[in-house]
């Protein structure tokens, strides 16, 4: 893999084959049809016109049929296969795969009529479809995901022959094919549904932005804003990759598109090749964890966790921002160690710089207020026609901003813009579709699919009209030629969006095999038992082993498949074992935990595909680049453990802006100190005790309860017979944490801590518990669960009949956890004092002996 070129790595995402002649026109037509179909399916037009209305299952079938057809046409079977033509065998396989995938579309009514009783043709289509899907996965994504899917298919069939710890009843071929292909439990399940409904439109939106030139615009802005700082190109790479990652569904694609520009710049200013590649890899990997897209995992979390899209974004935002700030600081430390200076640029005085920043902030606040209240005013005035008025305003704003950008570029001539505003003002019109997208998601509360549809519609208009309007503003208008150029750009953008989706669609379908196997065999319980055995019941070891397994499972998988696999297999492990240890964790925190570690596999040797891509561009050793990237990503490895124990980082339970701001500031400082400790450099190179002290301070700031809870336990366990009195005394809608043990229906003895909702206030504790579906009896000082009503709050909490209540957990009055910050900050002060003294003795920064330009830090 290390011998692959950047071009080959990019082709891994979109297909290496570029056929010519009639086949090229056929492929272009299919790509164009796929994009137009997805726009039609997401729009309100089918229902307004009462035409071509497809339900979810049929749409998923057509979505996968187009994806596998294109996979066999555009992805060669072997590296030596022809690139300029499509062999007859591949055409035959493409048609067979498309028919098998489209079987649910064509025979939907018949399959519904004979649900659970498939015919021989049904099973043949399912078997052929599964085999060809595995081959399409191998071609488009390489062997890892195909091997994972094959292992789970084999496990489904060979259950009775497995060791006792992982054995199950097994499934026949007919049951396996029917479950995986002819229903919505396997391949055509939730994952493919999210790919069909949401993911395609966001990938298309990103492709249209790139076709319009927004990708290079983001890079220029990042370079203009950060190029003058120490390690400026590397910091620009972090920011540019972050902006690209907002709409990208792949770490590799992010590395290849932004890295071809940023990695050579980093090398030019003095970064070693492996560090230049590692910075880009770490930034691109972080982009998959950054809202609003998160490599399409955000939309999958909505379905799997059962919360709203905005709640997913809210939970994921703070860790992603903190991780990016940490990476920027790591880049700064590397630049200081190497003695790298920024670009020469005229400096502004500090008062003028602060005044400019304040003016920019106030302008943003005023603009936001005008937009928000202005739109509300238009609704009051124009009623149902307000949407058309706002559409006209958006188009007018686009024309005005494009004209302004063209005039600024004309005045600049061919020289590079030297300031952030000079670079930013030339492409402000690219921000309009992003504003529309965020507005629809956050303010209008439209579905992600409909929000992406409206944003993509504006993007289509921009791509089609940009050449004509730009030529007109430059005074060199050629209407016919410019319109033709806009049309070609539009078609190219639509085709690029579809081409970028092939691997993602195939990945979600193949990952559906894993989900189907879990529901068919119950392997999720097996994983829980396995982790419990190897961790010995220790909570920290349980989380550590879950993280390692998620890291291994994520190796070689694209983002969407990665999340599906790790969340299906490992998230229930944390929920179940955590409950047994008394750790009640919000489900979104659990899913983010396993997702973070699954994504870390992208730059973890020996299978870190993003690291191979970065190394290919940097012309460095891929293993060394991957190891360096992983050291940069240690900040991401520590975050999941922290927000499992401190959900404030996910803004869960944070009720005020002040509390959110305080959480952000403290966590950011902690991340910077953690980065300084792991990079061995703070004000000067760290000594051993200083690095350990910085780690200790960072850990305390992240999770002050780690120490305070040992000195002042926040909870105590009361006798089980107190449960009735406590239930009567609690206020309305309170929760009662109860410890219980008993035997499951499978005969397994378990211990569990559950959080039981109490509902409305009541003076009778037994009655209040009964209203939540829980009936108790007391026998010889033992409190026994006499009955649990099916579907009640008690049953959902995890209690079962004949279980024994062993205690009631109540909170105690304790000092504020923030008191732990005092000793931590005092220790930090000692480190700062010691390092300042050493720096004063040697006024030049202790740079790397071979680093260029040993200059003091700016």
CSV table of C-alpha atoms in Angstrom, one decimal, residues 26 79 213 238 306 311 343 348 436 444 452 549 635 657 739 814:
chain,number,residue,atom,x,y,z
A,26,UNK,CA,-23.7,5.7,-20.2
A,79,UNK,CA,-5.0,-3.3,-10.2
A,213,UNK,CA,-14.3,26.5,-6.2
A,238,UNK,CA,-5.8,22.1,10.3
A,306,UNK,CA,-33.4,8.0,19.3
A,311,UNK,CA,-29.2,17.1,20.3
A,343,UNK,CA,5.4,34.3,6.6
A,348,UNK,CA,-0.5,45.9,13.0
A,436,UNK,CA,-29.1,28.3,4.3
A,444,UNK,CA,-36.6,26.1,10.8
A,452,UNK,CA,-29.8,19.6,2.5
A,549,UNK,CA,-11.9,-3.5,20.3
A,635,UNK,CA,-5.9,14.2,22.6
A,657,UNK,CA,-24.6,29.9,28.7
A,739,UNK,CA,-29.4,-1.5,43.1
A,814,UNK,CA,-20.6,17.6,49.3
